[in-house]
């Protein structure tokens, strides 16, 4: 997270979600400083039991300072107050980054008038803000889409960069899975009629603004459980500290209230208490940075718990579409003849597979594209024939599924050698798709179509397996091909010839066993499965139904994103756990600073416990309090960025984090307090 | 003296017991053991209980609390009217209300704190019919709670955690009674007293002194005193008097008995949740603490007592023998006392008050860890499971998953209950000890000034708050304040942990099981054991460090200076 490089001009950042600002961006810091004081409002403080105790302690200390003030009591009071302010500041910085993003997004909300289509077919200009659900509006080239809706008429290219950051325009058309348009995007060509599907204030943009702002952030289940633990750790230290007073009076020893308050503040888990909400906000923020909008923090947490990932083959595991990779001529047929026929059949075929055949023919035999003139007729692929091809100068060239072409040739009176089935079966077993090619009643051979497995995907799945996550590849391919690709990519399981119903059944089966399931989807028929999955990531390019059913939307529409989401979910929990451990481990050193200071005047021997050799009781207590406050500031960057996460088994992760945050948390304060003590002593005040 | 042979035999016996008693207990509570069915069935009929009808955690708790309250009243009543009841050869008077209340709470809560000297206060009927009865039933209640909590883990999506009455009766009938009967016979064989014949009067013609020597049904009580981790002896001197603990064999037998159930329950746990390794992880933690605490205390007691040394009594390498029986020696005394303080038994064979400050602190701090090392019968297991849940929660976060223990998700509700169960003890102990410091009748009851006196009060409430019953001595605690405050500490220390544990059992039982994957944090690993040790240590140390600093630590570092 570089600091300087991410300060972008307003002009640039309006495209897509504005990038996060650096940790020390002054546009975030200055308002955050102000908010640190605003947040002193007891109504806000009481929501965080740990920091509330610190606030009360500050007032107790302040009272003592006013009544019988000394430099020591005033110093303690000041640092206690700073502890509270630092906690507020951490939260304010985390929120501030979101607010800055929200402000930029707000500018995208269009105030222009919309062209509402009346029932009689006439148009009237109305302010966008008055549009109702179900209204029809017209957009032409250059218009900004006034609100979320569904295209019911026409086709247009749309610039969605305002939402996705992707500058290449996309095609949106009525019917099918590409009919949704989002308010704030710009129509570049043609004319479309849009049926508004969102109520005012509930558009996608509104939800995005709410989200990055954390307007109605609710504590997640895990955060609630942790808050309970932190409250318990706060509650227990109250009798611990309060009891010291009678204990000491029995021992004929005097303890000052200020030192007791200092001890209490040092013992309760202020570090994690101060940073907890910042960690949560920053976790959501990290998702937003990767262009994922989570509809709730609960969903982000669930992502960390996911045990089964349903991944679409195309786009996630394989690169886009299948490509022609080899020609297999039958019998006496020359390979070049096959290539030529295949190329001919594909010349007018605009599908990616078709184009790849033309490319392969050129690569292998330098067969150039020719001008077909006007005397040809292209036979497009249909679900019935499962073939496509060309009729040209009396030649009838076809390519298609093996059995379809076989039947076609037989029906023309041709013969089919057994070799065809052998090649086809072999290719299918290897995960390739065979495409038979015929010229008239002659079967020429087979074109091999190959899926390209994404680079590094195998390693990714291995990491996921280490994390205990099972990957299931979802594909429409036949079982043979699916099995081959699955084994090449290294997924744990696959579902071939998948239908939305089968997907749904798989999710239910996994969930029955107690597992949490994540999936991506974009079509309307994916909606039930998206809703059923614990983490359902809808592609932004998908239908409104899909987007509403899922609990996250991926603006980049990249199926690989699911893996990132899981890691962010885990990182969020790990950051909380690590800082909790750190906070508790810190207590040991603070005890060794404060306890000898409390009682050494009564029991001289307790000086033995002053293993840090701190200068004096007052400097020891003050050093502990200062350390306790400064560590909050020092850890804000870690809280916002999250603990470093490397996929590994639970044991390895735990060992690493216990070592860094547990053992480190034990040792660091000994050093920190000693250094602060030396500084204070050098200043010569105490 | 403690020989290596004794230690080897003790370890071997405990290892065998862990395996076989552990498995046997699982069978008993799963209702598979029926050899005493002919006794068991009529009891259910009499009580009107259907042993196969499972209870929700609420019904289980209501049954348990109701039973304990009735036990309390029953015990109190007998002590109050013991002068009117039979088997009172020494004509003991009725026990005073405050003492009877304290004693009743003490035995019902498996604490066995004794603000009285048994041989001077209790009739035979009270010892046998009131106190020893509670030694059986309170132990069985403890195990029942542990079993109920285990069922919370092993059950899936059910709303019930077993039947309290069946658990109570099976524990007494199949486990406590048979073993105690055999052990009592061994005690008698070794020379422990067992008679209803009343005290004997002996006239020593040589010095002209007439002595009355108290006797009674001692051996029978001795067996369950240890096996049920009760600790309340017939005599005031407890395990130090030969009538209770006559020989080195009975000394080792006592240690064996009091460790048996608490350790074996980890096997029972492992078997009932389907993985013995899970039980071994808990066992490892218990054994670790036990060995460290015993080792440090043995070293401390073999060293120099600072107060004696400062006063000019040099032990010349013999260690600190003050307050220890020479027939047991230092190591055997320490082993007995540490085993007893760490199992919440509280019986003693040497005087804790005379231990070195460090040695005394080990006994005290062992209790402060929450009596989980291995703790009392049942209570040790259910309390360590509460700690395990807290550990799993923190560890689970650090691996990036909603924490699970044995496939059960640990969420807000579980955290609330586990925290409550873990914190009730330190809060109770610190609050009541703090109050005691402000009450003149409390501070006036100590026999020593300065940090040692502080330790005496702290020890008393730590012992009662943990349902241990071990006494440091040096405290004249039979007054109204100690009787009432102690009863409160014992009641909260017991039921303040039992109720959250049962609620937790209910919450866990109703949850489905999450299948384990390599992303699941393993709770049967050494790493988990180490973390659990850390959590137990940190919770204990952080809550009691200031108190320890003013007590044993101040005394230790004062190098023998008296106050």
Short mmCIF file of C-alpha atoms in Angstrom, two decimals, chain B residues 157-329:
data_model
loop_
_atom_site.label_atom_id
_atom_site.label_comp_id
_atom_site.label_asym_id
_atom_site.label_seq_id
_atom_site.Cartn_x
_atom_site.Cartn_y
_atom_site.Cartn_z
CA UNK B 157 -28.83 -31.00 17.19
CA UNK B 158 -30.50 -32.45 20.28
CA UNK B 159 -32.02 -30.40 23.03
CA UNK B 160 -31.19 -32.76 25.88
CA UNK B 161 -28.06 -33.45 27.92
CA UNK B 162 -28.97 -36.60 29.87
CA UNK B 163 -30.95 -37.34 32.99
CA UNK B 164 -29.60 -35.88 36.22
CA UNK B 165 -31.10 -38.52 38.49
CA UNK B 166 -29.73 -41.38 36.43
CA UNK B 167 -26.28 -39.75 36.32
CA UNK B 168 -26.34 -39.09 40.06
CA UNK B 169 -27.29 -42.63 40.99
CA UNK B 170 -25.06 -44.36 38.48
CA UNK B 171 -22.05 -42.37 39.72
CA UNK B 172 -22.62 -43.37 43.31
CA UNK B 173 -23.61 -46.94 42.64
CA UNK B 174 -21.17 -48.03 39.97
CA UNK B 175 -18.13 -45.87 40.68
CA UNK B 176 -17.92 -44.27 44.12
CA UNK B 177 -19.36 -47.01 46.33
CA UNK B 178 -17.49 -50.06 45.01
CA UNK B 179 -14.05 -48.41 44.95
CA UNK B 180 -14.56 -46.76 48.34
CA UNK B 181 -15.61 -50.06 49.88
CA UNK B 182 -12.45 -51.79 48.67
CA UNK B 183 -10.25 -48.85 49.67
CA UNK B 184 -11.82 -48.66 53.14
CA UNK B 185 -10.90 -52.29 53.73
CA UNK B 186 -7.28 -51.54 52.79
CA UNK B 187 -7.26 -48.56 55.14
CA UNK B 188 -8.57 -50.77 57.95
CA UNK B 189 -5.98 -53.39 57.08
CA UNK B 190 -3.25 -50.82 57.38
CA UNK B 191 -4.47 -49.77 60.81
CA UNK B 192 -6.89 -46.92 60.24
CA UNK B 193 -9.53 -46.78 62.94
CA UNK B 194 -13.01 -48.12 62.16
CA UNK B 195 -15.37 -48.48 65.11
CA UNK B 196 -18.62 -47.22 66.56
CA UNK B 197 -17.28 -47.97 70.01
CA UNK B 198 -16.67 -44.42 71.19
CA UNK B 199 -13.50 -42.90 72.58
CA UNK B 200 -11.24 -44.80 74.92
CA UNK B 201 -9.74 -43.47 78.11
CA UNK B 202 -6.21 -44.47 78.97
CA UNK B 203 -4.45 -43.93 82.24
CA UNK B 204 -0.71 -43.73 82.00
CA UNK B 205 0.58 -44.99 85.29
CA UNK B 206 4.06 -43.72 84.60
CA UNK B 207 3.27 -40.02 84.49
CA UNK B 208 -0.18 -40.14 86.03
CA UNK B 209 -1.91 -38.58 83.04
CA UNK B 210 -5.32 -39.73 81.90
CA UNK B 211 -5.97 -39.36 78.20
CA UNK B 212 -9.15 -39.67 76.20
CA UNK B 213 -8.43 -40.91 72.73
CA UNK B 214 -11.17 -40.24 70.18
CA UNK B 215 -12.07 -43.00 67.72
CA UNK B 216 -14.84 -43.61 65.25
CA UNK B 217 -15.85 -44.81 61.79
CA UNK B 218 -12.72 -43.31 60.24
CA UNK B 219 -11.52 -45.70 57.55
CA UNK B 220 -14.87 -45.76 55.73
CA UNK B 221 -14.88 -41.98 55.54
CA UNK B 222 -11.22 -41.86 54.59
CA UNK B 223 -11.78 -43.77 51.35
CA UNK B 224 -14.51 -41.52 49.95
CA UNK B 225 -12.76 -38.45 51.38
CA UNK B 226 -9.96 -39.06 48.90
CA UNK B 227 -11.75 -40.83 46.05
CA UNK B 228 -14.46 -38.16 45.87
CA UNK B 229 -11.83 -35.37 46.21
CA UNK B 230 -13.71 -34.21 49.28
CA UNK B 231 -10.91 -33.83 51.80
CA UNK B 232 -12.96 -33.50 54.96
CA UNK B 233 -11.39 -35.82 57.49
CA UNK B 234 -12.79 -37.36 60.63
CA UNK B 235 -10.06 -35.75 62.70
CA UNK B 236 -8.89 -32.17 62.73
CA UNK B 237 -5.36 -33.19 61.87
CA UNK B 238 -6.65 -34.93 58.75
CA UNK B 239 -4.09 -37.00 56.87
CA UNK B 240 -1.33 -36.18 59.31
CA UNK B 241 -2.79 -38.33 62.09
CA UNK B 242 -1.99 -42.05 61.97
CA UNK B 243 -5.63 -42.98 62.73
CA UNK B 244 -6.55 -41.65 59.30
CA UNK B 245 -3.33 -42.20 57.40
CA UNK B 246 -1.40 -44.86 59.26
CA UNK B 247 1.32 -46.00 56.85
CA UNK B 248 3.32 -44.91 53.79
CA UNK B 249 1.09 -47.31 51.82
CA UNK B 250 -2.08 -45.50 52.86
CA UNK B 251 -0.30 -42.24 52.08
CA UNK B 252 0.35 -43.36 48.50
CA UNK B 253 -3.10 -44.97 48.29
CA UNK B 254 -4.62 -41.64 49.28
CA UNK B 255 -2.72 -39.85 46.54
CA UNK B 256 -3.78 -42.53 44.07
CA UNK B 257 -7.42 -42.31 45.06
CA UNK B 258 -7.71 -38.56 44.85
CA UNK B 259 -6.07 -38.40 41.42
CA UNK B 260 -8.01 -41.34 39.95
CA UNK B 261 -11.32 -39.87 38.85
CA UNK B 262 -10.12 -36.37 37.85
CA UNK B 263 -7.45 -37.83 35.57
CA UNK B 264 -9.54 -40.70 34.24
CA UNK B 265 -12.36 -38.40 33.23
CA UNK B 266 -10.15 -37.11 30.43
CA UNK B 267 -10.25 -40.62 28.95
CA UNK B 268 -14.01 -40.76 29.46
CA UNK B 269 -14.26 -37.41 27.69
CA UNK B 270 -12.10 -38.55 24.79
CA UNK B 271 -14.08 -41.73 24.35
CA UNK B 272 -17.47 -40.07 24.55
CA UNK B 273 -16.56 -37.41 21.99
CA UNK B 274 -15.09 -40.07 19.74
CA UNK B 275 -11.39 -39.28 19.99
CA UNK B 276 -9.24 -40.35 22.90
CA UNK B 277 -6.56 -37.96 21.64
CA UNK B 278 -8.82 -35.06 22.60
CA UNK B 279 -8.78 -36.38 26.15
CA UNK B 280 -5.03 -36.89 26.06
CA UNK B 281 -4.54 -33.21 25.18
CA UNK B 282 -6.41 -32.20 28.33
CA UNK B 283 -4.62 -34.85 30.36
CA UNK B 284 -1.28 -33.51 29.15
CA UNK B 285 -2.16 -30.02 30.34
CA UNK B 286 -3.24 -31.32 33.74
CA UNK B 287 -0.12 -33.44 34.14
CA UNK B 288 2.12 -30.58 33.06
CA UNK B 289 0.82 -28.28 35.77
CA UNK B 290 0.83 -31.04 38.33
CA UNK B 291 4.46 -31.97 37.71
CA UNK B 292 5.70 -28.39 37.63
CA UNK B 293 3.87 -27.44 40.80
CA UNK B 294 4.98 -30.58 42.65
CA UNK B 295 8.56 -30.19 41.45
CA UNK B 296 8.87 -26.56 42.46
CA UNK B 297 7.34 -27.22 45.86
CA UNK B 298 9.62 -30.17 46.52
CA UNK B 299 12.62 -28.01 45.65
CA UNK B 300 11.31 -25.15 47.79
CA UNK B 301 10.74 -27.38 50.80
CA UNK B 302 14.12 -28.97 50.46
CA UNK B 303 15.54 -25.47 50.71
CA UNK B 304 15.73 -23.13 53.60
CA UNK B 305 12.79 -21.60 55.42
CA UNK B 306 13.77 -17.89 55.39
CA UNK B 307 12.06 -17.07 58.67
CA UNK B 308 13.77 -19.88 60.55
CA UNK B 309 17.07 -19.13 58.91
CA UNK B 310 16.86 -15.47 59.88
CA UNK B 311 16.04 -16.51 63.44
CA UNK B 312 19.20 -18.57 63.57
CA UNK B 313 17.76 -22.07 63.05
CA UNK B 314 19.80 -23.45 60.23
CA UNK B 315 18.40 -26.58 58.65
CA UNK B 316 21.83 -27.73 57.52
CA UNK B 317 20.62 -29.25 54.32
CA UNK B 318 17.76 -31.19 55.86
CA UNK B 319 15.20 -28.92 54.23
CA UNK B 320 12.12 -27.46 55.86
CA UNK B 321 10.77 -30.21 58.12
CA UNK B 322 8.66 -27.89 60.25
CA UNK B 323 5.06 -29.05 60.26
CA UNK B 324 5.80 -32.28 58.41
CA UNK B 325 5.53 -35.84 59.66
CA UNK B 326 8.93 -37.42 59.85
CA UNK B 327 7.41 -40.77 58.84
CA UNK B 328 6.53 -39.26 55.43
CA UNK B 329 9.44 -36.88 54.91
#
